[in-house]
Coordinates of C-alpha atoms in Angstrom, one line a residue:
M1 CA 1.6 -17.3 -27.5
F2 CA 2.6 -13.3 -28.2
N3 CA 1.7 -12.8 -31.8
A4 CA -0.3 -15.0 -34.5
S5 CA 2.7 -14.5 -36.4
L6 CA 5.6 -15.7 -34.4
N7 CA 7.0 -19.1 -34.7
T8 CA 7.0 -21.4 -31.7
S9 CA 11.0 -20.6 -30.9
S10 CA 10.3 -16.8 -31.2
A11 CA 7.5 -17.2 -28.8
S12 CA 9.6 -19.2 -26.5
D13 CA 12.1 -16.6 -26.6
A14 CA 9.9 -13.8 -25.9
Q15 CA 8.3 -15.8 -23.0
Q16 CA 11.7 -15.9 -21.5
V17 CA 12.2 -12.3 -21.5
L18 CA 9.1 -11.2 -20.2
A19 CA 9.5 -13.9 -17.5
A20 CA 12.2 -12.0 -15.6
Y21 CA 9.3 -9.3 -15.3
G22 CA 6.8 -11.8 -13.9
W23 CA 5.0 -13.2 -17.2
D24 CA 3.4 -16.6 -16.5
E25 CA 0.9 -18.8 -17.8
R26 CA -2.1 -17.0 -16.3
W27 CA -1.1 -14.0 -17.9
E28 CA -0.4 -15.6 -21.2
A29 CA -4.3 -16.9 -20.9
E30 CA -5.3 -13.1 -20.2
F31 CA -3.6 -11.7 -23.3
A32 CA -4.5 -14.7 -25.8
P33 CA -7.8 -12.6 -27.3
Y34 CA -5.1 -9.7 -28.0
A35 CA -2.4 -12.0 -29.4
A36 CA -4.8 -13.2 -32.2
Q37 CA -5.0 -9.3 -33.1
G38 CA -1.3 -9.4 -33.8
L39 CA -0.7 -7.1 -30.8
V40 CA 2.1 -7.3 -28.2
P41 CA 2.2 -7.8 -24.1
G42 CA 4.6 -5.7 -21.9
R43 CA 5.0 -4.7 -18.4
V44 CA 5.0 -1.3 -17.5
V45 CA 8.3 0.0 -15.7
R46 CA 7.6 3.7 -15.5
V47 CA 4.8 6.2 -16.2
D48 CA 5.5 9.9 -17.3
R49 CA 4.2 12.7 -19.1
G50 CA 1.6 11.0 -20.9
Q51 CA 4.0 8.1 -21.9
C52 CA 5.0 5.2 -20.5
D53 CA 8.2 2.7 -20.9
V54 CA 7.0 -0.8 -21.2
A55 CA 9.0 -3.8 -21.3
T56 CA 8.2 -6.3 -24.2
P57 CA 9.6 -9.5 -26.0
V58 CA 12.1 -7.1 -27.9
G59 CA 13.0 -4.7 -25.2
V60 CA 11.8 -1.6 -23.6
I61 CA 9.7 0.6 -25.6
R62 CA 8.1 4.0 -25.2
A63 CA 4.1 3.9 -25.7
D64 CA 1.7 6.9 -25.5
T65 CA -1.1 6.3 -22.6
E66 CA -4.0 7.9 -24.3
F67 CA -5.9 4.9 -24.2
V68 CA -5.4 4.2 -20.6
V69 CA -5.8 7.3 -18.9
P70 CA -9.8 7.2 -18.3
R71 CA -11.5 9.5 -15.7
D72 CA -11.7 6.5 -13.1
P73 CA -8.4 7.5 -11.4
M74 CA -8.2 3.9 -9.9
K75 CA -8.2 2.6 -13.6
V76 CA -5.0 4.8 -14.9
V77 CA -2.3 3.1 -16.0
C78 CA 0.4 2.8 -13.4
T79 CA 3.8 0.9 -12.7
G80 CA 3.7 -2.9 -12.8
D81 CA 0.5 -2.9 -15.0
W82 CA 0.2 -5.8 -18.0
V83 CA -0.5 -3.7 -20.9
V84 CA -1.3 -4.4 -24.5
V85 CA 0.8 -2.6 -27.0
D86 CA 1.1 -1.8 -30.9
P87 CA 3.3 -4.1 -32.6
E88 CA 6.5 -3.1 -33.9
G89 CA 6.4 -0.6 -37.1
S90 CA 3.6 1.5 -35.4
D91 CA 4.3 5.4 -35.1
P92 CA 3.1 6.3 -32.7
R93 CA 3.0 3.2 -30.4
Y94 CA 0.1 3.1 -28.1
A95 CA -0.8 1.3 -24.8
R96 CA -4.3 0.0 -26.0
S97 CA -5.7 -1.8 -22.6
I98 CA -4.5 -3.0 -19.3
L99 CA -4.8 -6.6 -18.6
P100 CA -6.8 -7.2 -15.5
R101 CA -4.8 -6.4 -12.3
R102 CA -4.3 -9.1 -9.5
T103 CA -3.5 -6.6 -6.8
A104 CA -3.3 -3.1 -6.7
F105 CA -2.1 -1.0 -3.7
V106 CA -4.0 2.2 -3.4
R107 CA -3.9 5.3 -0.8
S108 CA -6.4 8.2 -0.7
T109 CA -5.7 11.3 -2.3
S110 CA -5.8 14.7 -0.5
S111 CA -8.4 15.3 -2.9
K112 CA -11.9 16.5 -1.0
R113 CA -13.5 14.0 -3.2
S114 CA -11.9 11.5 -1.7
E115 CA -10.2 9.6 -4.6
G116 CA -7.9 6.7 -4.5
Q117 CA -4.6 6.6 -5.7
V118 CA -3.0 3.3 -7.3
L119 CA 0.7 3.3 -6.2
A120 CA 1.6 0.0 -7.7
T121 CA -0.1 -3.0 -9.1
N122 CA 0.5 -6.6 -9.4
I123 CA 2.6 -7.0 -6.3
D124 CA 3.3 -9.6 -3.9
H125 CA 5.3 -8.3 -1.0
I126 CA 5.0 -4.7 0.4
V127 CA 8.4 -3.5 2.3
I128 CA 7.6 -0.6 4.3
C129 CA 10.6 1.0 5.2
V130 CA 11.6 2.9 8.4
S131 CA 15.1 4.7 9.0
L132 CA 16.7 4.1 12.4
A133 CA 18.4 7.3 11.9
V134 CA 15.4 9.0 13.5
E135 CA 13.0 8.0 16.2
L136 CA 10.5 6.0 15.6
D137 CA 7.3 7.0 14.7
L138 CA 5.0 4.1 15.9
G139 CA 1.7 5.6 14.5
R140 CA 3.0 6.2 11.2
I141 CA 4.3 2.6 11.1
E142 CA 0.7 1.5 12.3
R143 CA -0.6 3.7 9.4
F144 CA 1.2 1.8 6.6
L145 CA 0.4 -1.6 7.9
A146 CA -3.2 -0.6 7.8
L147 CA -3.0 0.0 4.2
A148 CA -0.7 -3.2 3.6
M149 CA -2.8 -5.7 6.2
S150 CA -6.1 -4.2 4.1
S151 CA -4.5 -5.3 0.6
S152 CA -3.1 -8.8 2.2
S153 CA -6.7 -9.6 3.3
G154 CA -8.0 -8.9 -0.4
G155 CA -9.7 -5.5 1.1
A156 CA -10.4 -2.4 -0.9
L157 CA -6.6 -1.4 -1.1
L158 CA -5.3 -4.6 -2.5
R159 CA -8.1 -5.8 -4.9
T160 CA -7.3 -9.5 -5.9
S161 CA -9.4 -10.4 -9.1
A162 CA -12.0 -13.3 -7.9
D163 CA -10.2 -16.2 -10.1
S164 CA -6.6 -15.3 -9.6
G165 CA -6.2 -17.6 -6.6
E166 CA -4.0 -14.8 -5.0
S167 CA -3.9 -14.4 -1.2
G168 CA -2.7 -10.8 -1.3
A169 CA 0.4 -9.1 -1.0
Q170 CA 2.6 -9.8 2.3
P171 CA 3.5 -6.6 4.0
L172 CA 7.3 -7.1 5.8
V173 CA 8.9 -3.8 7.8
V174 CA 12.4 -3.3 7.1
L175 CA 14.2 -0.8 9.5
T176 CA 16.9 0.7 7.8
K177 CA 20.2 2.3 8.5
A178 CA 20.6 -0.3 11.3
D179 CA 24.3 0.3 11.4
L180 CA 23.6 3.7 12.7
V181 CA 22.4 1.9 16.4
A182 CA 25.8 0.7 17.6
D183 CA 24.3 -0.8 20.8
P184 CA 22.7 -4.3 20.2
V185 CA 20.4 -4.0 23.1
A186 CA 19.1 -0.7 22.1
L187 CA 18.2 -2.3 18.6
G188 CA 16.6 -5.1 19.7
H189 CA 14.4 -3.0 22.0
L190 CA 13.4 -1.1 18.7
V191 CA 12.8 -4.2 16.9
H192 CA 10.5 -5.5 19.8
D193 CA 8.5 -2.1 19.5
V194 CA 8.2 -2.6 16.1
E195 CA 7.0 -6.2 16.3
T196 CA 4.3 -5.5 19.1
T197 CA 3.2 -2.6 16.7
A198 CA 3.1 -4.9 13.8
P199 CA 1.6 -8.4 14.8
G200 CA 2.4 -11.2 12.7
V201 CA 4.2 -9.2 10.4
Q202 CA 8.3 -10.0 10.0
V203 CA 10.3 -7.1 11.0
L204 CA 13.8 -7.3 9.5
T205 CA 16.8 -4.6 10.5
V206 CA 18.7 -3.8 7.1
S207 CA 22.1 -1.7 6.6
S208 CA 22.8 -1.4 2.7
H209 CA 26.2 0.5 4.1
T210 CA 27.4 -3.0 6.0
G211 CA 25.2 -5.4 4.1
E212 CA 23.3 -6.5 7.3
G213 CA 20.4 -8.2 6.4
T214 CA 20.2 -7.3 2.6
D215 CA 20.9 -11.4 2.0
V216 CA 17.6 -12.1 3.8
L217 CA 15.7 -9.2 2.1
G218 CA 16.8 -10.4 -1.4
A219 CA 15.8 -14.0 -0.8
I220 CA 12.5 -12.5 0.2
V221 CA 11.8 -10.3 -2.7
A222 CA 13.1 -12.5 -5.3
D223 CA 10.0 -14.3 -5.3
G224 CA 7.6 -12.1 -7.1
T225 CA 6.8 -8.4 -7.4
S226 CA 7.9 -6.3 -4.3
V227 CA 7.1 -2.4 -3.7
L228 CA 9.1 -0.3 -1.3
L229 CA 7.3 2.3 0.8
G230 CA 8.2 4.7 3.2
V231 CA 8.9 8.7 3.9
S232 CA 11.7 10.4 2.1
G233 CA 15.1 9.8 3.8
A234 CA 14.0 6.2 4.8
G235 CA 16.5 4.8 2.5
K236 CA 14.2 3.2 -0.1
S237 CA 16.4 4.0 -3.2
T238 CA 19.7 3.2 -1.4
L239 CA 18.0 -0.2 -0.6
A240 CA 17.0 -0.4 -4.3
N241 CA 20.5 -0.2 -5.2
A242 CA 22.0 -2.9 -2.7
L243 CA 19.4 -5.4 -3.8
L244 CA 20.6 -4.5 -7.5
G245 CA 24.3 -4.9 -7.0
A246 CA 24.5 -1.5 -8.6
D247 CA 23.7 2.3 -8.2
A248 CA 20.5 2.2 -10.4
M249 CA 18.7 5.0 -8.3
E250 CA 20.2 8.4 -7.5
V251 CA 20.7 9.0 -4.0
Q252 CA 21.0 12.0 -1.6
A253 CA 21.8 12.9 1.8
T254 CA 19.2 13.1 4.4
R255 CA 19.2 16.1 6.4
D256 CA 21.3 16.1 10.0
T257 CA 18.7 18.0 12.2
D258 CA 15.5 15.7 11.3
G259 CA 16.8 12.8 9.1
K260 CA 14.5 13.7 6.3
G261 CA 15.6 13.6 2.6
R262 CA 14.4 15.2 -0.5
H263 CA 12.6 13.3 -3.0
T264 CA 15.3 11.8 -4.9
T265 CA 13.0 9.3 -6.8
T266 CA 10.3 11.0 -8.5
T267 CA 8.7 8.3 -10.2
R268 CA 7.6 4.7 -9.5
N269 CA 10.4 2.8 -11.3
L270 CA 10.0 -1.1 -11.9
L271 CA 13.2 -2.9 -11.9
V272 CA 14.7 -6.6 -12.4
L273 CA 16.8 -7.8 -9.6
P274 CA 19.7 -9.8 -10.4
G275 CA 18.6 -12.5 -7.9
G276 CA 15.3 -13.1 -9.3
G277 CA 12.1 -10.9 -8.6
V278 CA 10.9 -7.5 -9.5
L279 CA 11.3 -4.4 -7.5
I280 CA 9.3 -1.4 -7.6
D281 CA 11.0 1.7 -5.8
T282 CA 8.4 4.7 -5.2
P283 CA 8.9 8.6 -4.2
G284 CA 8.6 9.3 -0.5
L285 CA 5.2 9.7 0.8
R286 CA 4.4 12.8 2.6
G287 CA 1.0 11.6 3.3
V288 CA -0.4 8.1 3.6
G289 CA -4.2 8.8 3.6
L290 CA -6.3 5.6 4.4
F291 CA -8.6 4.6 1.8
D292 CA -11.1 1.6 2.7
A293 CA -9.0 0.3 5.2
E294 CA -11.3 -1.2 8.0
A295 CA -9.9 -4.6 7.5
G296 CA -6.5 -3.5 7.8
V297 CA -7.0 -1.4 10.7
G298 CA -8.8 -4.3 12.7
Q299 CA -5.8 -6.5 11.7
V300 CA -2.9 -4.0 12.9
F301 CA -4.8 -3.9 16.1
S302 CA -5.9 -7.3 16.4
E303 CA -5.5 -7.2 20.3
I304 CA -7.8 -4.3 20.9
E305 CA -10.5 -6.5 18.4
D306 CA -10.1 -9.5 20.5
Y307 CA -10.7 -7.5 23.7
A308 CA -13.9 -6.1 22.0
A309 CA -15.2 -9.4 21.4
D310 CA -15.7 -9.6 25.3
C311 CA -17.5 -6.3 25.7
R312 CA -20.9 -6.6 27.1
F313 CA -22.3 -4.5 24.3
H314 CA -21.7 -5.8 20.6
D315 CA -21.5 -2.1 19.3
C316 CA -19.6 -0.9 22.1
A317 CA -17.8 2.3 21.3
H318 CA -15.3 1.9 24.0
E319 CA -15.5 5.1 25.2
A320 CA -17.6 5.0 28.7
E321 CA -19.7 2.2 28.3
P322 CA -20.3 -0.4 31.2
G323 CA -18.7 -4.1 30.7
C324 CA -16.3 -2.7 28.1
A325 CA -13.4 -5.2 28.0
V326 CA -11.0 -2.5 26.0
L327 CA -11.3 -0.2 28.6
A328 CA -10.7 -2.9 31.1
A329 CA -7.6 -3.9 29.7
L330 CA -6.5 0.0 29.4
E331 CA -7.1 0.4 33.0
S332 CA -5.2 -2.8 34.1
G333 CA -2.4 -1.6 31.9
A334 CA -2.4 -4.5 29.5
L335 CA -3.4 -2.1 26.7
S336 CA -1.6 1.2 26.1
E337 CA -3.2 4.6 25.8
R338 CA -1.2 5.2 22.8
R339 CA -2.3 2.3 20.9
L340 CA -5.8 2.7 21.6
E341 CA -5.6 6.6 20.5
S342 CA -4.2 5.0 17.3
Y343 CA -6.6 2.9 16.6
R344 CA -9.5 5.4 17.3
K345 CA -7.9 7.7 15.2
L346 CA -7.3 5.5 12.0
L347 CA -10.9 4.0 12.3
R348 CA -12.5 7.8 12.7
E349 CA -10.3 8.6 9.6
N350 CA -11.3 5.5 7.6
Q351 CA -15.0 6.3 8.4
R352 CA -14.9 9.6 7.0
I353 CA -13.3 8.6 3.9
V354 CA -15.7 5.7 3.2
A355 CA -18.8 8.1 4.3
K356 CA -17.6 10.6 1.6
T357 CA -18.6 7.9 -1.2
D358 CA -21.3 6.1 0.9
A359 CA -24.5 7.6 1.3
R360 CA -26.0 4.8 3.8
L361 CA -22.9 5.1 5.9
R362 CA -23.5 9.0 6.1
S363 CA -26.6 8.7 6.7
E364 CA -25.7 6.1 9.6
I365 CA -23.0 8.3 11.0
R366 CA -25.9 11.2 11.1
R367 CA -28.2 8.9 13.1
D368 CA -25.7 7.9 15.7
W369 CA -24.4 11.6 16.1
R370 CA -28.4 12.5 16.7
L371 CA -28.6 9.5 19.2
K372 CA -25.2 10.7 21.0
L373 CA -26.7 13.9 21.3
A374 CA -30.0 12.9 22.4
E375 CA -28.4 10.7 25.3
G376 CA -26.5 13.8 26.3
R377 CA -29.1 16.1 26.7
A378 CA -31.2 13.6 28.8
N379 CA -28.2 12.8 31.1
Y380 CA -27.9 16.8 31.5
S381 CA -31.4 17.0 32.4
A382 CA -31.3 14.3 34.8
K383 CA -28.4 15.8 36.6
R384 CA -30.3 19.1 37.1
G385 CA -33.4 17.2 38.4
G386 CA -35.6 17.3 35.4
R387 CA -34.9 20.9 34.3
V388 CA -33.7 21.7 31.0

């Protein structure tokens, strides 16, 4: 039930209203202690300027966020959260608490403190939008996927509550503006390149202009909550409008010189889709910093992890060690230099991020560097006949 004073009929009506936003029996059970206090459940559809828009059983209301903006940035109220708000008649109305999140997509901020920033919560699908109007940046796709796959594996980015029964959000790469690639053979090569970069992930070509692929995507996002991610100009807002069947999101033209667009979307907005499901549109991301994404990096580069399992040494760094299966794959051409360098880069970045908050890891990194320095000195001394 939603409110101790609601009769059975009104409670049922309220359930139907919130069901469109993803309300289910599990959320109802989480909310039960608050229902006894006469409070109201709702889902955050937008956050800005110290307030949030919340979809409640009686419609969307404006609520103050004073009680749901703690010092910990990982616990700040976010689009997609289910919150507990004051009942009608309260002035002002506050969002009093956040129901435990099932999932939360997080990236690292540009802060030197290496904090996480929650981009969307309680999501089932992570839709990575990539524009075909510009040259593919496979490294950027790998970065997005590392975040998404850390999420779907229940890692640090997408935290799944222990009793939720969730398997995590599923990543999907959507190649937008497919109508700009007239040659089907060329389009097939682009799709193949992305599929190679995204092992095990569905890759879908979509054109909001012609409607190609939107029916397939619509069927996918009709199940649960999806978040659209990508850089400015990737066509997220245009795609959101196509799925909504209405111009709900403002769209601006991209620059002809580089295919980039201005930040048309400035806040994260939760939208109910007419065919079912909920969509969260997000501003274009200039930076996509990893945040404890080692599991995701391993999944994105699963073939390298498989090669590494055959290395002579279990702690092989794949740089110059004898019996390194990764380097052997590189030499034979089975593994590309670009792919290996991208793997190394993301692992180094992730290690730096984690080390800023993990004292033991910092100590291990310093120890490894000392050992490598000592080994380098010994090799140099051996080359000079023992003279230092």
